[in-house]
Short mmCIF file of C-alpha atoms and ligand atoms in Angstrom, two decimals:
data_model
loop_
_atom_site.label_atom_id
_atom_site.label_comp_id
_atom_site.label_asym_id
_atom_site.label_seq_id
_atom_site.Cartn_x
_atom_site.Cartn_y
_atom_site.Cartn_z
CA MET C 1 24.50 24.71 -13.99
CA THR C 2 25.95 21.04 -14.42
CA THR C 3 22.83 17.97 -14.15
CA PRO C 4 24.48 15.53 -11.33
CA LYS C 5 24.74 11.79 -12.93
CA HIS C 6 24.33 8.52 -11.27
CA THR C 7 24.28 4.66 -11.86
CA THR C 8 20.53 4.84 -10.02
CA ILE C 9 18.02 7.42 -8.55
CA ILE C 10 15.18 6.60 -6.82
CA ILE C 11 12.07 7.91 -6.45
CA GLY C 12 10.97 8.05 -2.83
CA ALA C 13 12.30 7.40 0.48
CA GLY C 14 9.31 4.76 2.01
CA PHE C 15 9.54 1.65 3.00
CA ALA C 16 10.41 0.69 -0.87
CA GLY C 17 12.54 3.64 -1.48
CA ILE C 18 14.69 2.42 1.51
CA CYS C 19 14.91 -0.82 0.72
CA MET C 20 16.39 -0.67 -2.19
CA ALA C 21 19.02 1.48 -1.13
CA ILE C 22 19.95 -1.32 1.03
CA LYS C 23 19.98 -3.61 -1.07
CA LEU C 24 22.73 -1.68 -3.79
CA LYS C 25 25.09 -0.77 -0.88
CA GLU C 26 25.04 -4.52 -0.22
CA LYS C 27 25.62 -4.86 -3.85
CA GLY C 28 28.63 -2.94 -3.84
CA VAL C 29 26.83 0.02 -5.74
CA HIS C 30 27.06 3.34 -3.95
CA ASP C 31 26.37 6.04 -6.94
CA PHE C 32 23.05 6.56 -6.49
CA VAL C 33 20.30 8.66 -4.67
CA ILE C 34 16.74 9.07 -3.51
CA LEU C 35 14.92 11.88 -4.30
CA GLU C 36 11.66 12.31 -2.01
CA LYS C 37 9.55 15.01 -2.87
CA ALA C 38 8.59 16.06 1.30
CA LYS C 39 11.16 16.99 3.80
CA SER C 40 11.35 13.65 5.76
CA VAL C 41 11.26 9.63 5.30
CA GLY C 42 8.40 7.64 5.70
CA GLY C 43 6.22 7.27 2.78
CA THR C 44 2.57 6.83 3.68
CA TRP C 45 4.24 6.09 7.43
CA ARG C 46 4.29 9.54 6.77
CA GLU C 47 1.75 10.98 5.62
CA ASN C 48 -0.69 9.11 7.18
CA THR C 49 -0.85 10.30 10.88
CA TYR C 50 -4.97 9.94 11.64
CA PRO C 51 -5.67 9.09 15.43
CA GLY C 52 -5.26 5.15 15.31
CA ALA C 53 -3.37 4.91 12.46
CA GLU C 54 -1.17 1.52 12.25
CA CYS C 55 -0.91 -1.89 10.65
CA ASP C 56 -3.04 -4.22 9.74
CA ILE C 57 -0.44 -6.67 9.21
CA PRO C 58 1.70 -8.13 12.43
CA SER C 59 4.87 -6.21 12.64
CA ALA C 60 6.85 -9.21 13.20
CA LEU C 61 6.37 -9.82 9.20
CA TYR C 62 5.48 -5.45 8.01
CA SER C 63 9.24 -5.18 8.42
CA PHE C 64 12.21 -6.50 6.63
CA SER C 65 13.60 -10.25 7.10
CA PHE C 66 17.30 -8.87 7.60
CA GLU C 67 15.92 -6.56 9.97
CA SER C 68 14.25 -7.95 13.15
CA ASN C 69 12.86 -5.37 15.27
CA PRO C 70 12.89 -7.02 19.10
CA ASN C 71 11.26 -3.92 20.49
CA TRP C 72 7.54 -3.37 18.59
CA LYS C 73 5.50 -2.22 21.39
CA TYR C 74 2.67 -3.85 19.84
CA LYS C 75 1.65 -7.44 17.64
CA TRP C 76 0.57 -4.47 15.32
CA SER C 77 2.34 -1.59 15.15
CA HIS C 78 1.07 1.63 15.08
CA GLN C 79 2.20 4.53 12.93
CA ASP C 80 4.44 6.41 15.08
CA GLN C 81 7.10 2.85 15.58
CA ILE C 82 6.98 1.88 12.15
CA LEU C 83 8.22 5.58 11.16
CA ASP C 84 10.71 4.92 14.04
CA TYR C 85 11.77 1.34 12.42
CA ILE C 86 12.30 3.33 8.85
CA ARG C 87 14.06 5.79 10.52
CA HIS C 88 16.06 3.48 12.65
CA CYS C 89 16.96 1.31 8.84
CA VAL C 90 18.14 4.84 7.38
CA ASP C 91 20.55 5.69 10.02
CA LYS C 92 21.79 1.94 10.26
CA TYR C 93 22.18 1.69 6.69
CA GLU C 94 23.92 5.19 6.44
CA LEU C 95 21.17 6.13 3.92
CA SER C 96 21.26 9.63 4.37
CA PRO C 97 23.82 11.33 2.41
CA HIS C 98 22.15 10.13 -0.50
CA ILE C 99 18.66 10.97 0.15
CA ILE C 100 17.20 14.57 -1.11
CA PHE C 101 14.68 15.84 0.22
CA ASP C 102 11.76 18.30 -1.38
CA ARG C 103 12.83 16.79 -4.39
CA GLU C 104 9.29 16.12 -6.31
CA LEU C 105 9.55 14.17 -10.01
CA THR C 106 7.56 15.37 -12.99
CA GLY C 107 9.08 13.79 -15.67
CA ALA C 108 11.76 11.14 -16.63
CA SER C 109 12.58 10.39 -20.41
CA TRP C 110 15.20 7.67 -21.76
CA ASP C 111 18.43 9.13 -23.87
CA GLU C 112 18.70 6.04 -26.15
CA ALA C 113 22.16 7.62 -27.43
CA GLU C 114 23.81 8.30 -24.18
CA ALA C 115 21.74 5.83 -22.51
CA LEU C 116 20.92 7.60 -19.64
CA TRP C 117 17.29 8.62 -17.71
CA LYS C 118 16.82 12.46 -18.16
CA VAL C 119 14.85 13.26 -14.77
CA THR C 120 12.86 16.69 -13.77
CA CYS C 121 11.79 17.62 -10.94
CA VAL C 122 10.12 20.52 -10.03
CA GLN C 123 13.31 22.07 -8.63
CA GLU C 124 16.56 20.59 -10.33
CA LYS C 125 17.44 17.89 -13.14
CA TYR C 126 19.14 14.40 -12.76
CA GLU C 127 20.47 11.85 -15.13
CA SER C 128 20.95 8.18 -14.17
CA GLN C 129 21.85 5.24 -15.93
CA THR C 130 19.36 3.02 -13.74
CA LEU C 131 15.85 4.75 -12.47
CA VAL C 132 13.81 3.02 -9.85
CA THR C 133 10.04 4.25 -9.00
CA ALA C 134 9.58 3.72 -5.13
CA ILE C 135 6.28 5.75 -4.85
CA GLY C 136 3.70 3.38 -3.28
CA GLN C 137 -0.09 2.55 -4.63
CA LEU C 138 -1.57 4.65 -2.00
CA HIS C 139 -0.18 8.00 -1.63
CA HIS C 140 -2.71 10.08 -3.85
CA PRO C 141 -6.07 10.87 -1.95
CA SER C 142 -9.17 9.78 -3.56
CA MET C 143 -11.94 12.92 -3.28
CA PRO C 144 -15.41 11.77 -3.77
CA ALA C 145 -17.76 13.67 -6.84
CA ILE C 146 -20.20 14.56 -4.45
CA ASP C 147 -22.10 17.48 -5.63
CA GLY C 148 -21.71 20.54 -2.95
CA ILE C 149 -18.50 19.03 -1.80
CA GLU C 150 -17.02 22.81 -1.74
CA LEU C 151 -20.52 24.57 0.14
CA PHE C 152 -19.84 22.51 3.16
CA ASP C 153 -19.06 25.37 6.10
CA GLY C 154 -17.81 23.41 8.46
CA GLN C 155 -13.88 21.93 8.50
CA SER C 156 -13.54 19.04 6.46
CA TRP C 157 -10.49 16.97 5.39
CA HIS C 158 -9.27 13.68 4.08
CA SER C 159 -7.76 10.71 6.50
CA ALA C 160 -4.53 10.98 5.36
CA LYS C 161 -4.33 14.81 5.36
CA TRP C 162 -5.52 14.72 8.97
CA ASN C 163 -5.84 18.02 10.43
CA HIS C 164 -4.63 17.90 14.51
CA GLU C 165 -5.10 21.34 15.06
CA VAL C 166 -8.99 20.62 15.29
CA GLU C 167 -10.30 19.50 18.44
CA LEU C 168 -12.72 17.03 18.01
CA LYS C 169 -14.49 16.92 21.54
CA ASN C 170 -18.46 17.56 21.36
CA LYS C 171 -18.17 18.08 17.88
CA ARG C 172 -21.07 16.57 15.03
CA ILE C 173 -18.59 14.50 13.18
CA GLY C 174 -19.35 13.06 9.67
CA VAL C 175 -17.16 10.25 8.20
CA ILE C 176 -17.20 9.23 4.27
CA GLY C 177 -16.46 5.59 3.87
CA ASN C 178 -15.30 2.77 6.01
CA GLY C 179 -12.60 1.07 4.66
CA ALA C 180 -8.79 0.29 6.10
CA SER C 181 -8.35 3.87 7.29
CA ALA C 182 -11.71 4.86 8.48
CA VAL C 183 -12.28 1.49 10.91
CA GLN C 184 -8.60 2.75 12.86
CA PHE C 185 -9.95 6.15 13.47
CA ILE C 186 -13.54 5.58 14.10
CA PRO C 187 -13.26 4.11 17.31
CA HIS C 188 -10.94 7.33 18.51
CA LEU C 189 -13.89 9.60 17.02
CA ALA C 190 -16.63 7.57 18.90
CA ASP C 191 -14.33 8.70 22.07
CA GLU C 192 -15.13 12.60 21.43
CA ALA C 193 -17.09 13.29 19.54
CA GLU C 194 -21.03 14.98 20.11
CA SER C 195 -22.29 12.74 17.75
CA LEU C 196 -20.58 10.65 15.10
CA PHE C 197 -22.23 9.53 11.61
CA VAL C 198 -20.78 6.90 9.65
CA PHE C 199 -21.43 6.86 6.00
CA GLN C 200 -21.13 3.50 4.83
CA ARG C 201 -21.97 2.87 1.27
CA SER C 202 -21.12 -0.83 1.25
CA PRO C 203 -20.15 -3.26 3.95
CA ASN C 204 -16.59 -4.66 4.74
CA TRP C 205 -16.20 -8.50 5.69
CA MET C 206 -13.99 -8.11 8.51
CA LEU C 207 -12.20 -10.14 11.67
CA PRO C 208 -10.56 -9.17 15.09
CA LYS C 209 -7.16 -8.39 15.33
CA GLN C 210 -6.49 -9.30 18.65
CA ASP C 211 -3.90 -6.90 19.00
CA ARG C 212 -1.94 -6.50 22.44
CA ALA C 213 1.51 -4.92 23.57
CA TYR C 214 3.70 -7.26 24.11
CA ARG C 215 4.89 -7.99 27.16
CA GLU C 216 8.33 -6.90 28.97
CA PHE C 217 9.76 -10.80 29.28
CA GLU C 218 8.42 -11.09 25.73
CA LYS C 219 10.53 -8.36 24.04
CA LYS C 220 13.50 -9.73 26.64
CA LEU C 221 13.45 -13.55 25.48
CA VAL C 222 13.37 -12.22 21.47
CA SER C 223 16.43 -10.22 22.34
CA VAL C 224 18.30 -12.52 23.54
CA PHE C 225 17.30 -15.23 20.92
CA PRO C 226 16.27 -13.55 18.12
CA PHE C 227 15.54 -16.52 16.13
CA LEU C 228 12.46 -17.11 18.40
CA LEU C 229 11.08 -13.64 16.64
CA LYS C 230 12.61 -15.43 12.90
CA LEU C 231 10.23 -18.30 13.93
CA TYR C 232 7.15 -16.48 14.79
CA ARG C 233 8.06 -14.57 11.63
CA LEU C 234 7.99 -17.77 9.66
CA LYS C 235 4.55 -18.73 12.01
CA ILE C 236 3.07 -15.68 10.06
CA VAL C 237 4.05 -16.81 6.76
CA GLY C 238 2.51 -19.77 6.98
CA LEU C 239 -0.95 -18.07 8.36
CA ALA C 240 -1.24 -15.91 5.61
CA ALA C 241 -0.32 -18.25 3.28
CA ALA C 242 -3.54 -20.38 4.68
CA PHE C 243 -5.33 -17.17 4.08
CA TYR C 244 -4.49 -16.96 0.15
CA MET C 245 -6.81 -20.22 0.08
CA LEU C 246 -9.65 -17.71 0.15
CA MET C 247 -8.46 -15.15 -2.13
CA LEU C 248 -8.71 -18.15 -4.77
CA ASP C 249 -12.22 -18.26 -6.28
CA LYS C 250 -12.46 -22.05 -6.23
CA HIS C 251 -12.41 -22.22 -2.15
CA ASN C 252 -16.05 -21.47 -1.23
CA CYS C 253 -16.20 -23.79 1.32
CA ILE C 254 -13.16 -22.36 3.24
CA ARG C 255 -14.47 -18.89 2.50
CA LYS C 256 -18.05 -19.57 3.86
CA ILE C 257 -16.04 -20.58 7.50
CA TYR C 258 -14.58 -17.12 7.09
CA GLU C 259 -17.89 -15.39 6.19
CA ASN C 260 -19.44 -17.27 9.08
CA LYS C 261 -16.96 -16.73 11.54
CA SER C 262 -17.40 -12.38 10.59
CA VAL C 263 -20.77 -12.66 11.31
CA ASP C 264 -20.41 -13.96 14.37
CA TYR C 265 -18.19 -10.95 15.12
CA ILE C 266 -20.59 -8.46 14.61
CA LYS C 267 -23.34 -10.04 16.30
CA ASP C 268 -20.77 -10.54 19.34
CA HIS C 269 -20.69 -6.35 19.34
CA LEU C 270 -24.48 -5.23 17.64
CA THR C 271 -27.70 -6.53 19.07
CA ASP C 272 -29.98 -4.75 16.38
CA GLU C 273 -31.02 -6.80 13.54
CA ALA C 274 -31.09 -4.00 10.84
CA THR C 275 -27.76 -2.84 11.59
CA ILE C 276 -25.96 -6.23 11.69
CA GLN C 277 -27.61 -7.19 8.32
CA LYS C 278 -26.21 -3.20 6.91
CA LEU C 279 -22.59 -4.86 7.96
CA ILE C 280 -22.83 -7.89 6.12
CA PRO C 281 -21.19 -7.58 2.59
CA ASP C 282 -23.22 -8.88 -0.74
CA TYR C 283 -19.90 -10.46 -1.98
CA PRO C 284 -17.61 -13.23 -1.20
CA PHE C 285 -14.96 -13.14 1.69
CA GLY C 286 -11.51 -11.52 0.16
CA ALA C 287 -13.03 -10.15 -2.86
CA ARG C 288 -12.59 -6.87 -1.78
CA ARG C 289 -10.05 -6.00 1.25
CA ALA C 290 -10.83 -7.64 4.08
CA LEU C 291 -10.32 -5.63 7.61
CA PHE C 292 -9.09 -6.65 10.69
CA SER C 293 -10.29 -4.49 13.68
CA ASP C 294 -11.03 -4.84 17.58
CA GLU C 295 -12.74 -1.88 18.16
CA TYR C 296 -15.09 -0.91 14.84
CA TYR C 297 -17.82 -2.64 16.13
CA PRO C 298 -17.81 -1.45 19.79
CA ALA C 299 -17.91 1.54 18.47
CA LEU C 300 -20.41 1.32 16.28
CA ALA C 301 -22.39 0.27 19.45
CA LYS C 302 -21.72 3.41 21.36
CA ASP C 303 -24.72 5.54 21.28
CA ASN C 304 -23.12 8.57 19.80
CA VAL C 305 -22.52 6.67 16.90
CA SER C 306 -24.79 6.01 14.38
CA LEU C 307 -24.25 3.88 10.86
CA ILE C 308 -25.82 5.30 7.42
CA THR C 309 -26.54 3.68 5.12
CA ASP C 310 -28.50 5.73 2.56
CA SER C 311 -26.98 7.42 -0.33
CA ILE C 312 -25.42 10.51 0.07
CA LYS C 313 -27.03 13.13 -2.34
CA LYS C 314 -24.93 16.13 -1.45
CA ILE C 315 -22.85 18.38 0.82
CA ILE C 316 -24.68 21.06 1.53
CA PRO C 317 -23.20 23.85 3.93
CA THR C 318 -25.43 22.46 7.05
CA GLY C 319 -23.62 18.72 6.33
CA ILE C 320 -24.92 15.66 4.59
CA SER C 321 -28.20 15.49 2.93
CA THR C 322 -29.38 11.84 1.80
CA THR C 323 -31.22 10.76 -0.90
CA SER C 324 -33.83 9.82 1.56
CA SER C 325 -33.97 14.01 2.39
CA LYS C 326 -32.46 13.34 5.35
CA VAL C 327 -29.89 16.39 6.35
CA TYR C 328 -26.98 15.16 8.64
CA ASP C 329 -26.11 18.93 10.31
CA LEU C 330 -22.25 18.39 11.15
CA ASP C 331 -19.38 20.43 12.09
CA LEU C 332 -16.92 18.50 10.79
CA ILE C 333 -16.62 15.57 7.72
CA ILE C 334 -13.81 13.15 7.22
CA TYR C 335 -13.48 11.65 3.84
CA ALA C 336 -11.96 8.19 4.34
CA THR C 337 -12.21 7.49 1.30
CA GLY C 338 -8.98 6.16 -0.26
CA PHE C 339 -6.09 6.53 -3.06
CA LYS C 340 -6.18 7.34 -6.90
CA THR C 341 -4.72 3.42 -6.84
CA ASN C 342 -4.51 3.99 -10.87
CA PRO C 343 -3.06 4.90 -13.33
CA PHE C 344 0.15 3.98 -11.78
CA LEU C 345 3.05 6.79 -11.89
CA LEU C 346 0.22 9.30 -12.16
CA ASP C 347 1.75 12.35 -11.82
CA ILE C 348 4.95 11.44 -13.84
CA ASP C 349 5.39 11.92 -17.27
CA VAL C 350 7.83 8.92 -18.61
CA THR C 351 9.02 8.69 -22.30
CA GLY C 352 10.79 5.74 -23.56
CA LEU C 353 12.13 4.39 -26.51
CA ASN C 354 11.40 6.48 -29.68
CA GLN C 355 9.88 8.67 -27.22
CA LEU C 356 7.08 6.40 -26.18
CA SER C 357 4.70 7.19 -23.83
CA LEU C 358 4.70 5.07 -20.63
CA LYS C 359 0.50 6.35 -20.36
CA LYS C 360 -0.31 5.74 -24.05
CA SER C 361 1.17 2.13 -24.06
CA TRP C 362 -0.49 1.49 -21.12
CA ALA C 363 -4.09 2.71 -22.39
CA ASN C 364 -5.21 -0.44 -22.15
CA GLY C 365 -3.68 -1.66 -18.65
CA PRO C 366 -0.45 -1.55 -16.89
CA LEU C 367 1.87 -4.35 -19.25
CA ASN C 368 4.48 -5.34 -17.11
CA TYR C 369 6.68 -8.00 -16.54
CA LYS C 370 6.72 -9.23 -12.87
CA GLY C 371 5.26 -5.75 -11.65
CA ILE C 372 9.03 -4.58 -12.27
CA THR C 373 9.73 -3.82 -16.02
CA VAL C 374 7.91 -2.44 -19.39
CA THR C 375 9.44 -3.36 -22.85
CA GLY C 376 10.11 0.01 -24.78
CA PHE C 377 11.71 1.83 -21.41
CA PRO C 378 15.06 0.17 -20.41
CA ASN C 379 16.50 0.09 -17.59
CA LEU C 380 13.33 1.77 -15.69
CA PHE C 381 12.03 -0.62 -12.75
CA MET C 382 9.09 -0.15 -10.64
CA MET C 383 8.79 -0.67 -7.26
CA TYR C 384 5.28 -1.73 -5.64
CA GLY C 385 4.00 -1.90 -9.36
CA PRO C 386 1.60 -3.09 -11.21
CA ASN C 387 0.30 -6.35 -10.17
CA THR C 388 2.68 -6.59 -7.01
CA ASN C 389 -0.23 -5.82 -4.07
CA LEU C 390 -1.58 -8.54 -2.15
CA GLY C 391 -4.38 -9.37 -0.48
CA HIS C 392 -3.50 -11.98 2.30
CA SER C 393 0.17 -11.03 3.38
CA SER C 394 2.55 -8.13 3.84
CA VAL C 395 3.91 -6.14 1.00
CA LEU C 396 7.09 -6.08 2.34
CA LEU C 397 7.95 -9.40 1.22
CA MET C 398 7.08 -8.44 -2.16
CA ILE C 399 9.29 -5.01 -1.77
CA GLU C 400 11.92 -7.06 -0.64
CA ALA C 401 11.98 -9.26 -3.46
CA GLN C 402 11.52 -6.74 -6.00
CA ALA C 403 14.94 -4.77 -4.13
CA ASN C 404 16.65 -7.99 -5.26
CA TYR C 405 16.16 -8.40 -8.53
CA ILE C 406 16.84 -4.80 -8.98
CA SER C 407 19.98 -4.58 -7.66
CA ARG C 408 21.30 -7.58 -8.81
CA CYS C 409 20.02 -6.36 -12.71
CA VAL C 410 22.42 -2.79 -11.21
CA GLN C 411 25.19 -5.01 -10.15
CA LYS C 412 25.45 -6.74 -13.24
CA MET C 413 24.96 -3.83 -15.81
CA LYS C 414 28.14 -2.34 -14.01
CA THR C 415 30.19 -5.78 -13.69
CA LYS C 416 29.11 -6.56 -17.32
CA ASN C 417 29.51 -3.09 -18.40
CA TRP C 418 26.00 -3.53 -20.09
CA LYS C 419 24.60 0.17 -21.28
CA SER C 420 20.62 -1.02 -21.10
CA VAL C 421 17.88 -3.87 -20.75
CA ASN C 422 14.86 -3.92 -22.07
CA VAL C 423 12.38 -7.03 -21.55
CA LYS C 424 11.87 -8.71 -24.84
CA THR C 425 8.32 -8.36 -26.23
CA ASN C 426 6.99 -11.54 -26.20
CA ILE C 427 8.30 -11.75 -22.60
CA MET C 428 6.32 -9.22 -21.31
CA ASN C 429 3.36 -9.95 -23.14
CA ASP C 430 3.37 -13.60 -22.42
CA TYR C 431 3.75 -12.93 -18.79
CA TYR C 432 0.83 -10.23 -18.22
CA ILE C 433 -1.54 -12.41 -20.12
CA SER C 434 -0.66 -15.32 -18.17
CA ILE C 435 -1.03 -13.16 -14.94
CA GLN C 436 -4.33 -11.97 -16.23
CA ASP C 437 -5.91 -15.38 -16.91
CA ARG C 438 -4.75 -16.43 -12.81
CA LEU C 439 -6.13 -12.98 -11.91
CA SER C 440 -9.65 -14.53 -13.41
CA LYS C 441 -9.92 -16.93 -11.17
CA MET C 442 -8.71 -14.56 -8.04
CA ILE C 443 -12.06 -14.15 -5.74
CA TRP C 444 -11.04 -10.38 -6.86
CA ALA C 445 -12.75 -10.92 -10.25
CA LYS C 446 -16.19 -11.94 -8.33
CA THR C 447 -17.09 -8.00 -7.41
CA GLY C 448 -17.63 -4.79 -8.97
CA ALA C 449 -15.23 -1.92 -8.67
CA SER C 450 -12.99 -2.04 -6.09
CA TRP C 451 -9.23 -0.19 -5.93
CA TYR C 452 -7.83 -3.68 -7.01
CA LYS C 453 -9.32 -3.25 -10.42
CA SER C 454 -8.85 -0.26 -13.02
CA ALA C 455 -11.80 1.69 -14.18
CA ASN C 456 -12.71 -0.63 -17.06
CA GLY C 457 -12.66 -3.19 -14.61
CA ILE C 458 -8.77 -5.27 -15.24
CA ILE C 459 -7.05 -6.19 -11.73
CA VAL C 460 -4.41 -4.11 -12.31
CA ASN C 461 -3.09 -3.88 -8.49
CA ASN C 462 -2.84 -7.61 -7.53
CA TRP C 463 -0.39 -10.50 -7.67
CA PRO C 464 -2.34 -13.47 -8.35
CA GLY C 465 0.06 -15.90 -6.34
CA ARG C 466 1.73 -16.53 -2.47
CA THR C 467 4.44 -14.17 -1.63
CA GLY C 468 7.03 -17.35 -2.12
CA GLU C 469 6.24 -17.76 -5.89
CA TYR C 470 6.95 -14.06 -6.42
CA GLU C 471 10.21 -14.39 -4.02
CA LYS C 472 10.90 -17.64 -6.56
CA ILE C 473 10.53 -15.53 -9.77
CA THR C 474 12.68 -12.61 -8.91
CA LYS C 475 15.35 -14.53 -6.92
CA ARG C 476 17.52 -13.72 -10.27
CA PHE C 477 18.22 -11.62 -12.43
CA ASP C 478 16.82 -13.55 -15.36
CA GLU C 479 19.04 -11.73 -18.04
CA GLU C 480 18.26 -13.88 -21.62
CA ASN C 481 14.54 -12.52 -20.73
CA TYR C 482 15.86 -8.93 -21.74
CA GLU C 483 17.51 -7.29 -24.84
CA ILE C 484 20.79 -6.24 -23.04
CA SER C 485 23.09 -3.50 -25.38
CA VAL C 486 26.69 -3.57 -24.38
P1 NAP B 1 -10.60 2.73 0.75
O1 NAP B 1 -10.37 1.41 1.57
O2 NAP B 1 -10.33 2.75 -0.77
O3 NAP B 1 -12.01 2.89 1.33
C1 NAP B 1 -12.36 3.84 0.79
C2 NAP B 1 -14.33 3.98 1.02
O4 NAP B 1 -14.37 5.53 1.05
C3 NAP B 1 -14.63 2.68 0.71
O5 NAP B 1 -15.33 2.74 1.97
C4 NAP B 1 -15.74 3.30 0.34
O6 NAP B 1 -16.78 2.51 -0.27
C5 NAP B 1 -15.99 5.27 0.45
N1 NAP B 1 -16.10 6.23 -0.42
C6 NAP B 1 -15.36 6.31 -1.92
N2 NAP B 1 -16.13 7.01 -2.56
C7 NAP B 1 -16.82 7.60 -1.78
C8 NAP B 1 -18.17 8.04 -2.72
N3 NAP B 1 -18.13 8.49 -3.43
N4 NAP B 1 -19.46 8.05 -1.20
C9 NAP B 1 -19.22 6.89 -0.84
N5 NAP B 1 -18.24 6.49 0.26
C10 NAP B 1 -17.60 6.92 -0.89
O7 NAP B 1 -9.27 3.62 1.72
P2 NAP B 1 -8.52 3.58 2.99
O8 NAP B 1 -9.75 2.75 3.58
O9 NAP B 1 -7.70 4.50 2.87
O10 NAP B 1 -7.84 2.49 2.73
C11 NAP B 1 -6.71 1.95 1.47
C12 NAP B 1 -5.92 0.71 1.70
O11 NAP B 1 -4.63 1.43 2.12
C13 NAP B 1 -6.31 -0.18 2.02
O12 NAP B 1 -7.07 -1.29 1.45
C14 NAP B 1 -5.60 -0.86 2.56
O13 NAP B 1 -4.85 -1.59 1.76
C15 NAP B 1 -4.23 0.42 3.25
N6 NAP B 1 -4.27 0.76 4.12
C16 NAP B 1 -3.77 0.03 5.46
C17 NAP B 1 -3.67 0.23 6.25
C18 NAP B 1 -2.22 -0.95 7.17
O14 NAP B 1 -2.40 -1.15 8.19
N7 NAP B 1 -1.49 -1.27 6.56
C19 NAP B 1 -3.98 1.67 7.13
C20 NAP B 1 -4.62 2.04 6.55
C21 NAP B 1 -4.85 1.98 4.58
P3 NAP B 1 -17.21 1.54 -1.44
O15 NAP B 1 -16.37 0.53 -0.31
O16 NAP B 1 -18.47 1.28 -1.22
O17 NAP B 1 -16.35 1.31 -2.79
#
């Protein structure tokens, strides 16, 4: 069988892959394919279907700047509406012919002689001049290493693999974890369960979301005057930029205001002092992802809901036993234990120049330039790669900036007949050192483990600046920082 050759292969048809494809078309590059492991588009918004799944960034900002949507039903959209938006983009920008489903990438190797990426999927092989990974940071569910997990007689699943076949009504349910996913579905379980036990290892700082449905006249207004939606988006960008101040270690005074607000918010809904104390984190606001919910604390206040802070000792056939020798009998356990956020490109075996393995070259941390390129891996571009996650704003802003940068490069490669671009070693190293230096001054450095960090404590996921700064450094393809072969 012949191996199809393309200018660009994009891996993943989530927000990042779709944005990349739109930007390539905009630059006149049509010879690309998107290889998608599943049978449909949507990435994280296809996978996470738990009850109450919704965005914790307002939709006016959690959408592409070039594709405003006057039809959002809520200020903070629900999973199905976000998935519809992604499908709408696929249709409007005519991307379907470019997408090949059921193609799971296992390896990619750079062929220097031919200046091509040779891409291996479980099902087929492909070749392309440039390779863009758009596989997200949160798509490998992480199951906890708790003794006895396989012994449980009831049903269990991870929040990202929700089993909608199982009736929740009148069940005794245990939820392990209380992060961004858990706080969205716990209120729904609280309405159904006979008893609900929330096993919390550490509390999170939380603020109200103040969500509501958009009124009909508001939707009409923005469809007639689209600039109003743009203005609203700008307002949220401004609020997010202000929220960024909290991410800097030095702004303790502002942080205290937010911590007090959060404690007041707990007290608005819960009266038992012991429970209130259990919900107050011992780390600074912003050091781990702050949460937004209107429903979580009211759910915890319900009679059928208990917050358990004893450490889990093991899972037993009938439920969960804790270190204080208590046993919780359960019908169902839901693991809301997050995702394997690094190493990046976890399941993909990437080899670059001189058979250099990406895993090996990242042994001490994911060296990167702008979170997009890596020395020794010519024509490889990452979207939502290392050090491009945010604690204060919409990651779609970062994704759009990356798609602009990469598509400009691909366009230049075509028009100037470049074979390959490889970021210069000193440029990448200096960039990475400066980013890590800035990250040491961020509040994320002031707490222990979090998904922002690798096992050895390096902040590998987050970007230390505002989104505007990132947009600025990705505004043009800086060819002077790359070795170019023609
Ligand atoms: P998460 O924030 O990583 O939370 C995992 C939870 O599981 C934490 O409470 C953690 O406790 C607990 N946990 C992990 N291992 C455990 C163990 N062995 N024993 C007991 N507890 C354990 O995961 P997530 O809630 O799925 O959210 C992940 C990210 O997805 C979010 O930060 C966010 O970026 C994204 N997300 C976004 C949205 C959105 O609206 N855009 C919605 C949902 C999720 P510790 O805190 O003690 O580690």
